[in-house]
Amino acid sequence: MGAFGSYLTKLQPDFDSRLYGYKKLSDFVRAKTDLFEIEERPTPSSDQKVIYLRAKA
């Protein structure tokens, strides 16, 4: 999600998910299922998940 946040900041520097009522960018993306496809995969070496994100066509 960090890479997407950096990319989004380059495209739209004034974007802030809090302006749309979401505390975190990940909450915003998860709520916008009409715009994004999200896949969460566990990492084999830890309890963390990797989030894959793709814009819907």
PDB file of N, CA and C in Angstrom:
ATOM      1  N   MET A   1       0.827  -1.184   0.000  1.00  0.00           N
ATOM      2  CA  MET A   1       0.000   0.000   0.000  1.00  0.00           C
ATOM      3  C   MET A   1       0.875   1.253   0.000  1.00  0.00           C
ATOM      4  N   GLY A   2       2.061   1.146   0.564  1.00  0.00           N
ATOM      5  CA  GLY A   2       2.956   2.291   0.611  1.00  0.00           C
ATOM      6  C   GLY A   2       3.379   2.751  -0.767  1.00  0.00           C
ATOM      7  N   ALA A   3       3.639   1.802  -1.655  1.00  0.00           N
ATOM      8  CA  ALA A   3       4.031   2.161  -3.020  1.00  0.00           C
ATOM      9  C   ALA A   3       2.889   2.872  -3.733  1.00  0.00           C
ATOM     10  N   PHE A   4       1.676   2.395  -3.524  1.00  0.00           N
ATOM     11  CA  PHE A   4       0.511   3.051  -4.134  1.00  0.00           C
ATOM     12  C   PHE A   4       0.318   4.450  -3.569  1.00  0.00           C
ATOM     13  N   GLY A   5       0.503   4.609  -2.273  1.00  0.00           N
ATOM     14  CA  GLY A   5       0.381   5.919  -1.651  1.00  0.00           C
ATOM     15  C   GLY A   5       1.392   6.911  -2.209  1.00  0.00           C
ATOM     16  N   SER A   6       2.611   6.450  -2.436  1.00  0.00           N
ATOM     17  CA  SER A   6       3.651   7.309  -3.022  1.00  0.00           C
ATOM     18  C   SER A   6       3.300   7.695  -4.450  1.00  0.00           C
ATOM     19  N   TYR A   7       2.826   6.738  -5.217  1.00  0.00           N
ATOM     20  CA  TYR A   7       2.427   6.993  -6.602  1.00  0.00           C
ATOM     21  C   TYR A   7       1.262   7.979  -6.654  1.00  0.00           C
ATOM     22  N   LEU A   8       0.287   7.774  -5.793  1.00  0.00           N
ATOM     23  CA  LEU A   8      -0.877   8.657  -5.751  1.00  0.00           C
ATOM     24  C   LEU A   8      -0.486  10.075  -5.362  1.00  0.00           C
ATOM     25  N   THR A   9       0.459  10.216  -4.455  1.00  0.00           N
ATOM     26  CA  THR A   9       0.934  11.537  -4.047  1.00  0.00           C
ATOM     27  C   THR A   9       1.625  12.255  -5.202  1.00  0.00           C
ATOM     28  N   LYS A  10       2.336  11.505  -6.032  1.00  0.00           N
ATOM     29  CA  LYS A  10       2.971  12.118  -7.207  1.00  0.00           C
ATOM     30  C   LYS A  10       1.934  12.590  -8.213  1.00  0.00           C
ATOM     31  N   LEU A  11       0.866  11.798  -8.382  1.00  0.00           N
ATOM     32  CA  LEU A  11      -0.183  12.167  -9.333  1.00  0.00           C
ATOM     33  C   LEU A  11      -1.070  13.293  -8.820  1.00  0.00           C
ATOM     34  N   GLN A  12      -1.420  13.214  -7.554  1.00  0.00           N
ATOM     35  CA  GLN A  12      -2.362  14.153  -6.948  1.00  0.00           C
ATOM     36  C   GLN A  12      -1.849  14.529  -5.562  1.00  0.00           C
ATOM     37  N   PRO A  13      -0.941  15.506  -5.481  1.00  0.00           N
ATOM     38  CA  PRO A  13      -0.291  15.839  -4.206  1.00  0.00           C
ATOM     39  C   PRO A  13      -1.246  16.237  -3.086  1.00  0.00           C
ATOM     40  N   ASP A  14      -2.415  16.752  -3.411  1.00  0.00           N
ATOM     41  CA  ASP A  14      -3.330  17.193  -2.359  1.00  0.00           C
ATOM     42  C   ASP A  14      -4.328  16.107  -1.939  1.00  0.00           C
ATOM     43  N   PHE A  15      -4.195  14.871  -2.457  1.00  0.00           N
ATOM     44  CA  PHE A  15      -5.108  13.802  -2.075  1.00  0.00           C
ATOM     45  C   PHE A  15      -4.875  13.406  -0.625  1.00  0.00           C
ATOM     46  N   ASP A  16      -5.965  13.227   0.103  1.00  0.00           N
ATOM     47  CA  ASP A  16      -5.910  12.765   1.488  1.00  0.00           C
ATOM     48  C   ASP A  16      -7.163  11.948   1.743  1.00  0.00           C
ATOM     49  N   SER A  17      -7.005  10.684   2.068  1.00  0.00           N
ATOM     50  CA  SER A  17      -8.158   9.804   2.274  1.00  0.00           C
ATOM     51  C   SER A  17      -9.045  10.296   3.417  1.00  0.00           C
ATOM     52  N   ARG A  18      -8.485  11.056   4.335  1.00  0.00           N
ATOM     53  CA  ARG A  18      -9.279  11.577   5.452  1.00  0.00           C
ATOM     54  C   ARG A  18     -10.330  12.571   4.982  1.00  0.00           C
ATOM     55  N   LEU A  19     -10.091  13.216   3.845  1.00  0.00           N
ATOM     56  CA  LEU A  19     -11.093  14.131   3.290  1.00  0.00           C
ATOM     57  C   LEU A  19     -12.343  13.380   2.830  1.00  0.00           C
ATOM     58  N   TYR A  20     -12.210  12.081   2.617  1.00  0.00           N
ATOM     59  CA  TYR A  20     -13.318  11.235   2.183  1.00  0.00           C
ATOM     60  C   TYR A  20     -13.877  10.398   3.326  1.00  0.00           C
ATOM     61  N   GLY A  21     -13.415  10.672   4.536  1.00  0.00           N
ATOM     62  CA  GLY A  21     -13.958   9.994   5.714  1.00  0.00           C
ATOM     63  C   GLY A  21     -13.245   8.708   6.094  1.00  0.00           C
ATOM     64  N   TYR A  22     -12.056   8.464   5.562  1.00  0.00           N
ATOM     65  CA  TYR A  22     -11.307   7.242   5.872  1.00  0.00           C
ATOM     66  C   TYR A  22     -10.024   7.606   6.592  1.00  0.00           C
ATOM     67  N   LYS A  23      -9.776   6.913   7.678  1.00  0.00           N
ATOM     68  CA  LYS A  23      -8.603   7.206   8.497  1.00  0.00           C
ATOM     69  C   LYS A  23      -7.292   6.847   7.783  1.00  0.00           C
ATOM     70  N   LYS A  24      -7.317   5.747   7.022  1.00  0.00           N
ATOM     71  CA  LYS A  24      -6.110   5.278   6.338  1.00  0.00           C
ATOM     72  C   LYS A  24      -6.403   5.068   4.855  1.00  0.00           C
ATOM     73  N   LEU A  25      -5.356   5.148   4.053  1.00  0.00           N
ATOM     74  CA  LEU A  25      -5.491   4.909   2.619  1.00  0.00           C
ATOM     75  C   LEU A  25      -6.010   3.498   2.352  1.00  0.00           C
ATOM     76  N   SER A  26      -5.551   2.534   3.126  1.00  0.00           N
ATOM     77  CA  SER A  26      -6.007   1.154   2.920  1.00  0.00           C
ATOM     78  C   SER A  26      -7.505   1.015   3.171  1.00  0.00           C
ATOM     79  N   ASP A  27      -8.050   1.736   4.129  1.00  0.00           N
ATOM     80  CA  ASP A  27      -9.495   1.711   4.374  1.00  0.00           C
ATOM     81  C   ASP A  27     -10.250   2.293   3.184  1.00  0.00           C
ATOM     82  N   PHE A  28      -9.720   3.368   2.623  1.00  0.00           N
ATOM     83  CA  PHE A  28     -10.325   4.001   1.451  1.00  0.00           C
ATOM     84  C   PHE A  28     -10.357   3.022   0.271  1.00  0.00           C
ATOM     85  N   VAL A  29      -9.230   2.383   0.004  1.00  0.00           N
ATOM     86  CA  VAL A  29      -9.124   1.466  -1.131  1.00  0.00           C
ATOM     87  C   VAL A  29     -10.045   0.265  -0.944  1.00  0.00           C
ATOM     88  N   ARG A  30     -10.094  -0.279   0.260  1.00  0.00           N
ATOM     89  CA  ARG A  30     -10.969  -1.436   0.520  1.00  0.00           C
ATOM     90  C   ARG A  30     -12.446  -1.088   0.363  1.00  0.00           C
ATOM     91  N   ALA A  31     -12.808   0.146   0.648  1.00  0.00           N
ATOM     92  CA  ALA A  31     -14.204   0.569   0.530  1.00  0.00           C
ATOM     93  C   ALA A  31     -14.616   0.822  -0.921  1.00  0.00           C
ATOM     94  N   LYS A  32     -13.652   1.101  -1.774  1.00  0.00           N
ATOM     95  CA  LYS A  32     -13.942   1.438  -3.172  1.00  0.00           C
ATOM     96  C   LYS A  32     -13.805   0.208  -4.066  1.00  0.00           C
ATOM     97  N   THR A  33     -14.638  -0.814  -3.807  1.00  0.00           N
ATOM     98  CA  THR A  33     -14.564  -2.058  -4.569  1.00  0.00           C
ATOM     99  C   THR A  33     -14.986  -1.874  -6.020  1.00  0.00           C
ATOM    100  N   ASP A  34     -15.671  -0.786  -6.317  1.00  0.00           N
ATOM    101  CA  ASP A  34     -16.032  -0.518  -7.707  1.00  0.00           C
ATOM    102  C   ASP A  34     -14.847   0.033  -8.505  1.00  0.00           C
ATOM    103  N   LEU A  35     -13.811   0.492  -7.817  1.00  0.00           N
ATOM    104  CA  LEU A  35     -12.637   1.079  -8.480  1.00  0.00           C
ATOM    105  C   LEU A  35     -11.402   0.186  -8.445  1.00  0.00           C
ATOM    106  N   PHE A  36     -11.289  -0.645  -7.399  1.00  0.00           N
ATOM    107  CA  PHE A  36     -10.058  -1.414  -7.195  1.00  0.00           C
ATOM    108  C   PHE A  36     -10.340  -2.890  -6.976  1.00  0.00           C
ATOM    109  N   GLU A  37      -9.423  -3.722  -7.484  1.00  0.00           N
ATOM    110  CA  GLU A  37      -9.383  -5.147  -7.143  1.00  0.00           C
ATOM    111  C   GLU A  37      -8.267  -5.305  -6.124  1.00  0.00           C
ATOM    112  N   ILE A  38      -8.557  -5.982  -5.037  1.00  0.00           N
ATOM    113  CA  ILE A  38      -7.584  -6.144  -3.955  1.00  0.00           C
ATOM    114  C   ILE A  38      -7.399  -7.626  -3.673  1.00  0.00           C
ATOM    115  N   GLU A  39      -6.149  -8.012  -3.500  1.00  0.00           N
ATOM    116  CA  GLU A  39      -5.838  -9.376  -3.096  1.00  0.00           C
ATOM    117  C   GLU A  39      -4.822  -9.311  -1.970  1.00  0.00           C
ATOM    118  N   GLU A  40      -5.142  -9.944  -0.860  1.00  0.00           N
ATOM    119  CA  GLU A  40      -4.234  -9.994   0.280  1.00  0.00           C
ATOM    120  C   GLU A  40      -3.650 -11.399   0.362  1.00  0.00           C
ATOM    121  N   ARG A  41      -2.327 -11.468   0.432  1.00  0.00           N
ATOM    122  CA  ARG A  41      -1.645 -12.757   0.535  1.00  0.00           C
ATOM    123  C   ARG A  41      -0.768 -12.766   1.776  1.00  0.00           C
ATOM    124  N   PRO A  42      -0.800 -13.857   2.512  1.00  0.00           N
ATOM    125  CA  PRO A  42       0.096 -13.952   3.678  1.00  0.00           C
ATOM    126  C   PRO A  42       1.529 -14.140   3.216  1.00  0.00           C
ATOM    127  N   THR A  43       2.446 -13.628   3.997  1.00  0.00           N
ATOM    128  CA  THR A  43       3.864 -13.864   3.712  1.00  0.00           C
ATOM    129  C   THR A  43       4.282 -15.145   4.422  1.00  0.00           C
ATOM    130  N   PRO A  44       5.102 -15.947   3.786  1.00  0.00           N
ATOM    131  CA  PRO A  44       5.462 -17.236   4.392  1.00  0.00           C
ATOM    132  C   PRO A  44       6.311 -17.127   5.647  1.00  0.00           C
ATOM    133  N   SER A  45       7.028 -16.047   5.810  1.00  0.00           N
ATOM    134  CA  SER A  45       7.959 -15.962   6.935  1.00  0.00           C
ATOM    135  C   SER A  45       7.462 -15.114   8.107  1.00  0.00           C
ATOM    136  N   SER A  46       6.241 -14.541   8.000  1.00  0.00           N
ATOM    137  CA  SER A  46       5.745 -13.724   9.109  1.00  0.00           C
ATOM    138  C   SER A  46       4.214 -13.718   9.122  1.00  0.00           C
ATOM    139  N   ASP A  47       3.650 -13.010  10.092  1.00  0.00           N
ATOM    140  CA  ASP A  47       2.200 -12.911  10.208  1.00  0.00           C
ATOM    141  C   ASP A  47       1.628 -11.789   9.351  1.00  0.00           C
ATOM    142  N   GLN A  48       2.489 -11.040   8.682  1.00  0.00           N
ATOM    143  CA  GLN A  48       2.032  -9.914   7.875  1.00  0.00           C
ATOM    144  C   GLN A  48       1.454 -10.379   6.551  1.00  0.00           C
ATOM    145  N   LYS A  49       0.655  -9.488   5.934  1.00  0.00           N
ATOM    146  CA  LYS A  49       0.070  -9.771   4.631  1.00  0.00           C
ATOM    147  C   LYS A  49       0.611  -8.769   3.621  1.00  0.00           C
ATOM    148  N   VAL A  50       0.697  -9.216   2.385  1.00  0.00           N
ATOM    149  CA  VAL A  50       1.055  -8.343   1.277  1.00  0.00           C
ATOM    150  C   VAL A  50      -0.247  -8.026   0.545  1.00  0.00           C
ATOM    151  N   ILE A  51      -0.473  -6.755   0.259  1.00  0.00           N
ATOM    152  CA  ILE A  51      -1.696  -6.342  -0.424  1.00  0.00           C
ATOM    153  C   ILE A  51      -1.361  -6.016  -1.869  1.00  0.00           C
ATOM    154  N   TYR A  52      -2.025  -6.707  -2.786  1.00  0.00           N
ATOM    155  CA  TYR A  52      -1.893  -6.439  -4.217  1.00  0.00           C
ATOM    156  C   TYR A  52      -3.112  -5.650  -4.647  1.00  0.00           C
ATOM    157  N   LEU A  53      -2.884  -4.607  -5.401  1.00  0.00           N
ATOM    158  CA  LEU A  53      -3.931  -3.671  -5.765  1.00  0.00           C
ATOM    159  C   LEU A  53      -3.903  -3.441  -7.265  1.00  0.00           C
ATOM    160  N   ARG A  54      -5.094  -3.435  -7.881  1.00  0.00           N
ATOM    161  CA  ARG A  54      -5.194  -3.175  -9.313  1.00  0.00           C
ATOM    162  C   ARG A  54      -6.457  -2.367  -9.574  1.00  0.00           C
ATOM    163  N   ALA A  55      -6.338  -1.392 -10.445  1.00  0.00           N
ATOM    164  CA  ALA A  55      -7.502  -0.592 -10.827  1.00  0.00           C
ATOM    165  C   ALA A  55      -8.401  -1.433 -11.724  1.00  0.00           C
ATOM    166  N   LYS A  56      -9.700  -1.346 -11.505  1.00  0.00           N
ATOM    167  CA  LYS A  56     -10.636  -2.043 -12.378  1.00  0.00           C
ATOM    168  C   LYS A  56     -10.786  -1.250 -13.668  1.00  0.00           C
ATOM    169  N   ALA A  57     -10.939  -1.984 -14.736  1.00  0.00           N
ATOM    170  CA  ALA A  57     -11.067  -1.336 -16.053  1.00  0.00           C
ATOM    171  C   ALA A  57     -12.472  -0.866 -16.313  1.00  0.00           C
TER     172      ALA A  57
END
